[in-house]
């Protein structure tokens, strides 16, 4: 149902499968027949987990029991017994413009080597697309060989949930992709091949961590998703329209995109506190000529 009707992505299906399997193991393989008391006990077992993990697990199980009830496989739906911790939406991690400049400087140093390593061309193409187009990691590594055309400044992408969207591709990114693609054999199906398949998400993460270390940035601060966040944050800082940003990122709900307005607001507050003339809390002159608190 999740695959055929809801159109869930592979990663979502894998997460649901994992959560359902772990819950079933805890309940001695009796998940389908679990009672309200069983699910209350399961909720207590989750107490040591983060709120976000509990929320995700509860959502997966509630959908499972709703499915059983809809299909007539159960007469009741015990899902209401599962915890609803709520999730405090954290501000996404992002990078300053200077950090991004350092990443690209490290890439430029690599590309200046003689002889040139084709893997450095691949790295340049990956980072240009992550930061320049805001692609998700899975979307990026699974691009077909000819998905990006030299004469077309966009691509039509089928992303999360099977939703199609138009993704702008900068001149820089198209040039980087073209340089990398010239090194590929004609029979390769993927733009970023690896063995018989395409580059894995895990390997992409490793490449980003290694590049961060090379650029003098703590590796834990850089990941494919952080570069996607930087793409969105920096576009918004530059005056991008929120609806346009929602479309480019492929968010189903604009509330997801609105989190970047909080990032921008936090930056503005910081600017006021650190750059405003009154930020040093100087004493303001009183009417009598003395100074009072600012």
Tab-separated table of C-alpha atoms in Angstrom:
chain	number	residue	atom	x	y	z
A	1	UNK	CA	0.000	0.000	0.000
A	2	UNK	CA	2.786	2.409	0.925
A	3	UNK	CA	4.525	1.805	-2.393
A	4	UNK	CA	1.529	1.495	-4.742
A	5	UNK	CA	-0.994	3.920	-3.230
A	6	UNK	CA	1.038	6.392	-1.184
A	7	UNK	CA	3.938	6.449	-3.658
A	8	UNK	CA	6.478	6.424	-0.833
A	9	UNK	CA	10.163	6.615	-1.664
A	10	UNK	CA	12.546	3.697	-1.129
A	11	UNK	CA	14.064	5.282	1.967
A	12	UNK	CA	10.603	5.788	3.500
A	13	UNK	CA	9.683	2.174	2.789
A	14	UNK	CA	12.933	0.993	4.353
A	15	UNK	CA	12.303	3.108	7.475
A	16	UNK	CA	8.750	1.759	7.847
A	17	UNK	CA	9.962	-1.806	7.361
A	18	UNK	CA	12.634	-1.350	10.027
A	19	UNK	CA	10.245	0.226	12.559
A	20	UNK	CA	7.587	-2.450	12.028
A	21	UNK	CA	10.111	-5.277	12.272
A	22	UNK	CA	11.624	-3.954	15.508
A	23	UNK	CA	8.166	-3.495	17.043
A	24	UNK	CA	7.164	-6.986	15.958
A	25	UNK	CA	10.303	-8.476	17.497
A	26	UNK	CA	9.578	-6.716	20.796
A	27	UNK	CA	6.039	-8.125	20.810
A	28	UNK	CA	7.186	-11.694	20.033
A	29	UNK	CA	6.043	-11.475	16.415
A	30	UNK	CA	2.448	-10.629	17.421
A	31	UNK	CA	2.334	-7.106	16.040
A	32	UNK	CA	-0.751	-7.651	13.902
A	33	UNK	CA	-2.731	-8.850	16.930
A	34	UNK	CA	-1.263	-6.344	19.409
A	35	UNK	CA	-3.603	-5.016	22.085
A	36	UNK	CA	-3.816	-1.537	23.576
A	37	UNK	CA	-1.832	-2.843	26.564
A	38	UNK	CA	0.851	-4.222	24.228
A	39	UNK	CA	1.244	-0.874	22.491
A	40	UNK	CA	1.380	0.969	25.821
A	41	UNK	CA	4.195	-1.363	26.858
A	42	UNK	CA	5.934	-0.705	23.538
A	43	UNK	CA	5.645	3.039	24.140
A	44	UNK	CA	7.335	2.636	27.525
A	45	UNK	CA	10.107	0.691	25.809
A	46	UNK	CA	10.723	3.756	23.610
A	47	UNK	CA	11.173	6.171	26.534
A	48	UNK	CA	14.945	6.308	26.115
A	49	UNK	CA	14.663	7.365	22.457
A	50	UNK	CA	14.533	10.902	21.132
A	51	UNK	CA	11.180	12.548	20.519
A	52	UNK	CA	11.737	12.510	16.779
A	53	UNK	CA	12.440	8.756	16.779
A	54	UNK	CA	9.358	8.007	18.871
A	55	UNK	CA	7.220	10.216	16.627
A	56	UNK	CA	8.472	8.406	13.514
A	57	UNK	CA	7.940	4.933	14.999
A	58	UNK	CA	4.462	5.838	16.253
A	59	UNK	CA	3.495	7.230	12.864
A	60	UNK	CA	4.615	4.033	11.130
A	61	UNK	CA	2.658	1.815	13.509
A	62	UNK	CA	-0.456	3.981	13.451
A	63	UNK	CA	-0.490	3.764	9.671
A	64	UNK	CA	-0.014	-0.006	9.896
A	65	UNK	CA	-2.977	-0.500	12.221
A	66	UNK	CA	-5.140	1.889	10.194
A	67	UNK	CA	-4.335	-0.230	7.135
A	68	UNK	CA	-5.346	-3.437	8.968
A	69	UNK	CA	-8.641	-1.854	10.019
A	70	UNK	CA	-9.367	-0.487	6.529
A	71	UNK	CA	-8.715	-3.898	4.991
A	72	UNK	CA	-10.967	-5.657	7.505
A	73	UNK	CA	-8.059	-7.582	9.000
A	74	UNK	CA	-8.842	-6.141	12.430
A	75	UNK	CA	-12.131	-5.027	13.925
A	76	UNK	CA	-10.460	-2.261	15.931
A	77	UNK	CA	-7.590	0.177	15.605
A	78	UNK	CA	-5.382	0.255	18.738
A	79	UNK	CA	-3.080	2.925	17.288
A	80	UNK	CA	-4.418	5.577	19.664
A	81	UNK	CA	-2.462	3.876	22.469
A	82	UNK	CA	0.833	4.800	20.826
A	83	UNK	CA	2.664	7.871	22.180
A	84	UNK	CA	2.382	11.211	20.411
A	85	UNK	CA	5.433	13.116	21.637
A	86	UNK	CA	5.315	15.736	18.947
A	87	UNK	CA	8.494	16.945	17.354
A	88	UNK	CA	10.088	20.294	17.978
A	89	UNK	CA	11.211	21.226	14.502
A	90	UNK	CA	14.865	22.122	14.818
A	91	UNK	CA	16.443	24.731	12.605
A	92	UNK	CA	18.306	23.000	9.775
A	93	UNK	CA	22.071	22.992	9.892
A	94	UNK	CA	23.543	25.184	7.206
A	95	UNK	CA	26.805	26.825	6.150
A	96	UNK	CA	27.982	30.401	5.948
A	97	UNK	CA	28.956	31.820	2.565
A	98	UNK	CA	32.593	31.739	3.670
A	99	UNK	CA	32.334	28.004	4.393
A	100	UNK	CA	30.963	27.337	0.923
A	101	UNK	CA	33.780	29.426	-0.565
A	102	UNK	CA	36.299	27.258	1.294
A	103	UNK	CA	34.745	24.095	-0.106
A	104	UNK	CA	34.944	25.391	-3.657
A	105	UNK	CA	38.500	26.646	-3.070
A	106	UNK	CA	39.513	23.121	-2.033
A	107	UNK	CA	37.906	21.759	-5.205
A	108	UNK	CA	39.679	24.382	-7.339
A	109	UNK	CA	43.011	23.316	-5.822
A	110	UNK	CA	42.266	19.729	-6.788
A	111	UNK	CA	41.296	20.673	-10.337
A	112	UNK	CA	44.574	22.592	-10.754
A	113	UNK	CA	46.648	19.452	-10.237
A	114	UNK	CA	48.614	17.986	-13.118
A	115	UNK	CA	47.741	15.341	-14.104
A	116	UNK	CA	44.047	15.871	-13.410
A	117	UNK	CA	42.264	13.128	-11.485
A	118	UNK	CA	38.822	12.363	-13.044
A	119	UNK	CA	37.473	11.782	-9.535
A	120	UNK	CA	38.055	15.464	-8.834
A	121	UNK	CA	35.839	16.310	-11.819
A	122	UNK	CA	33.201	14.047	-10.308
A	123	UNK	CA	33.517	15.778	-6.933
A	124	UNK	CA	33.158	19.200	-8.567
A	125	UNK	CA	29.986	18.077	-10.376
A	126	UNK	CA	28.506	16.605	-7.185
A	127	UNK	CA	29.075	19.730	-5.086
A	128	UNK	CA	27.902	22.084	-7.847
A	129	UNK	CA	24.614	20.180	-8.049
A	130	UNK	CA	24.150	19.867	-4.282
A	131	UNK	CA	24.748	23.535	-3.549
A	132	UNK	CA	23.630	24.973	-6.875
A	133	UNK	CA	20.360	23.046	-7.274
A	134	UNK	CA	19.447	21.750	-3.818
A	135	UNK	CA	19.141	18.116	-4.879
A	136	UNK	CA	18.555	15.433	-2.268
A	137	UNK	CA	21.332	12.857	-1.922
A	138	UNK	CA	19.260	10.026	-3.414
A	139	UNK	CA	18.108	12.226	-6.298
A	140	UNK	CA	21.677	13.230	-7.065
A	141	UNK	CA	23.387	9.841	-7.049
A	142	UNK	CA	20.618	8.220	-9.131
A	143	UNK	CA	20.654	10.748	-11.994
A	144	UNK	CA	20.740	9.064	-15.421
A	145	UNK	CA	23.769	9.795	-17.564
A	146	UNK	CA	21.992	12.297	-19.823
A	147	UNK	CA	19.625	13.827	-17.260
A	148	UNK	CA	21.431	17.183	-17.525
A	149	UNK	CA	21.738	18.578	-21.030
A	150	UNK	CA	24.429	21.188	-21.860
A	151	UNK	CA	21.858	23.432	-23.583
A	152	UNK	CA	19.024	23.114	-21.023
A	153	UNK	CA	19.227	25.121	-17.770
A	154	UNK	CA	16.889	22.805	-15.875
A	155	UNK	CA	15.919	19.179	-15.428
A	156	UNK	CA	12.580	17.512	-14.704
A	157	UNK	CA	13.049	15.386	-11.618
A	158	UNK	CA	10.814	12.792	-10.005
A	159	UNK	CA	11.640	13.148	-6.330
A	160	UNK	CA	10.274	12.206	-2.937
A	161	UNK	CA	6.787	10.689	-3.051
A	162	UNK	CA	6.976	10.424	-6.850
A	163	UNK	CA	6.350	14.162	-7.267
A	164	UNK	CA	7.806	15.794	-10.355
A	165	UNK	CA	9.471	19.180	-10.160
A	166	UNK	CA	11.553	21.472	-12.306
A	167	UNK	CA	15.077	21.953	-10.952
A	168	UNK	CA	17.195	24.868	-12.231
A	169	UNK	CA	20.750	23.988	-13.233
A	170	UNK	CA	23.310	26.790	-13.219
A	171	UNK	CA	25.819	27.363	-16.012
A	172	UNK	CA	28.582	26.394	-13.583
A	173	UNK	CA	26.888	23.116	-12.704
A	174	UNK	CA	26.232	22.237	-16.357
A	175	UNK	CA	29.869	22.925	-17.206
A	176	UNK	CA	31.061	20.784	-14.290
A	177	UNK	CA	28.722	17.941	-15.283
A	178	UNK	CA	29.844	18.128	-18.918
A	179	UNK	CA	33.526	17.945	-17.919
A	180	UNK	CA	32.839	14.907	-15.725
A	181	UNK	CA	30.590	13.156	-18.272
A	182	UNK	CA	33.330	13.398	-20.920
A	183	UNK	CA	35.375	10.969	-18.800
A	184	UNK	CA	32.625	8.319	-18.722
A	185	UNK	CA	32.370	5.358	-21.067
A	186	UNK	CA	29.440	5.629	-23.463
A	187	UNK	CA	27.733	2.521	-22.080
A	188	UNK	CA	27.379	3.856	-18.503
A	189	UNK	CA	23.707	4.332	-17.593
A	190	UNK	CA	24.267	6.601	-14.589
A	191	UNK	CA	25.795	10.050	-14.384
A	192	UNK	CA	27.691	8.980	-11.253
A	193	UNK	CA	28.298	5.248	-11.777
A	194	UNK	CA	29.903	2.904	-9.285
A	195	UNK	CA	30.434	-0.733	-10.205
A	196	UNK	CA	27.273	-2.020	-11.866
A	197	UNK	CA	25.039	0.576	-10.205
A	198	UNK	CA	25.358	4.216	-9.237
A	199	UNK	CA	27.288	5.962	-6.472
A	200	UNK	CA	25.801	5.150	-3.067
A	201	UNK	CA	24.452	7.711	-0.627
A	202	UNK	CA	26.971	6.455	1.941
A	203	UNK	CA	29.874	7.080	-0.419
A	204	UNK	CA	28.509	10.558	-1.211
A	205	UNK	CA	28.469	11.361	2.511
A	206	UNK	CA	32.059	10.145	2.821
A	207	UNK	CA	33.178	12.352	-0.060
A	208	UNK	CA	31.561	15.425	1.514
A	209	UNK	CA	33.178	14.746	4.907
A	210	UNK	CA	36.598	14.319	3.295
A	211	UNK	CA	36.180	17.562	1.325
A	212	UNK	CA	35.154	19.422	4.489
A	213	UNK	CA	38.269	18.247	6.316
A	214	UNK	CA	40.403	19.290	3.360
A	215	UNK	CA	38.788	22.745	3.391
A	216	UNK	CA	39.453	23.184	7.111
A	217	UNK	CA	35.804	22.774	8.136
A	218	UNK	CA	34.821	20.283	10.876
A	219	UNK	CA	33.518	17.253	8.910
A	220	UNK	CA	30.473	16.877	11.154
A	221	UNK	CA	29.237	20.249	9.869
A	222	UNK	CA	29.085	19.176	6.222
A	223	UNK	CA	26.854	16.626	4.524
A	224	UNK	CA	24.828	16.455	1.298
A	225	UNK	CA	21.741	17.594	3.204
A	226	UNK	CA	23.599	20.515	4.796
A	227	UNK	CA	24.558	21.705	1.307
A	228	UNK	CA	20.887	21.430	0.297
A	229	UNK	CA	19.998	23.542	3.339
A	230	UNK	CA	22.702	26.059	2.391
A	231	UNK	CA	21.245	26.282	-1.117
A	232	UNK	CA	17.809	27.111	0.321
A	233	UNK	CA	19.029	29.480	3.039
A	234	UNK	CA	21.291	31.480	0.761
A	235	UNK	CA	18.603	31.768	-1.922
A	236	UNK	CA	16.156	33.084	0.659
A	237	UNK	CA	18.747	35.556	1.955
A	238	UNK	CA	19.146	36.755	-1.614
A	239	UNK	CA	15.435	37.522	-1.908
A	240	UNK	CA	14.029	34.295	-3.399
A	241	UNK	CA	10.262	33.862	-3.256
A	242	UNK	CA	9.142	31.243	-0.722
A	243	UNK	CA	6.776	29.541	-3.189
A	244	UNK	CA	9.528	29.322	-5.797
A	245	UNK	CA	11.835	27.846	-3.183
A	246	UNK	CA	9.172	25.284	-2.240
A	247	UNK	CA	8.936	24.233	-5.875
A	248	UNK	CA	12.711	23.961	-6.313
A	249	UNK	CA	13.123	21.898	-3.139
A	250	UNK	CA	10.183	19.631	-3.928
A	251	UNK	CA	8.364	20.196	-0.633
A	252	UNK	CA	4.751	18.980	-0.631
A	253	UNK	CA	3.834	21.404	2.169
A	254	UNK	CA	5.048	25.007	2.242
A	255	UNK	CA	5.251	24.700	6.040
A	256	UNK	CA	8.364	22.587	5.451
A	257	UNK	CA	9.893	25.361	3.373
A	258	UNK	CA	8.973	28.006	5.934
A	259	UNK	CA	11.574	26.603	8.332
A	260	UNK	CA	14.130	28.527	6.250
A	261	UNK	CA	12.438	31.801	7.140
A	262	UNK	CA	13.340	31.021	10.755
A	263	UNK	CA	16.942	30.456	9.751
A	264	UNK	CA	16.954	33.827	7.987
A	265	UNK	CA	15.261	35.505	10.969
A	266	UNK	CA	17.858	34.060	13.322
A	267	UNK	CA	20.574	35.501	11.097
A	268	UNK	CA	18.904	38.923	11.129
A	269	UNK	CA	18.603	38.902	14.916
A	270	UNK	CA	22.286	38.013	15.169
A	271	UNK	CA	23.149	40.872	12.811
A	272	UNK	CA	21.189	43.341	14.938
A	273	UNK	CA	22.862	42.128	18.127
A	274	UNK	CA	26.374	42.218	16.705
A	275	UNK	CA	26.387	44.949	14.054
A	276	UNK	CA	23.849	47.539	15.199
A	277	UNK	CA	25.411	50.773	16.609
A	278	UNK	CA	23.617	50.210	19.923
A	279	UNK	CA	24.641	46.575	20.256
A	280	UNK	CA	27.492	47.431	22.645
A	281	UNK	CA	24.912	48.604	25.217
A	282	UNK	CA	26.467	52.033	25.489
A	283	UNK	CA	24.905	54.402	27.961
A	284	UNK	CA	22.594	56.852	26.272
A	285	UNK	CA	22.743	60.534	27.309
A	286	UNK	CA	19.994	61.636	29.695
A	287	UNK	CA	18.266	64.992	29.498
A	288	UNK	CA	20.453	66.226	32.383
A	289	UNK	CA	23.607	65.398	30.431
A	290	UNK	CA	24.506	62.254	32.380
A	291	UNK	CA	24.432	58.803	30.833
A	292	UNK	CA	21.865	56.124	31.507
A	293	UNK	CA	21.431	52.542	30.396
A	294	UNK	CA	20.919	52.068	26.671
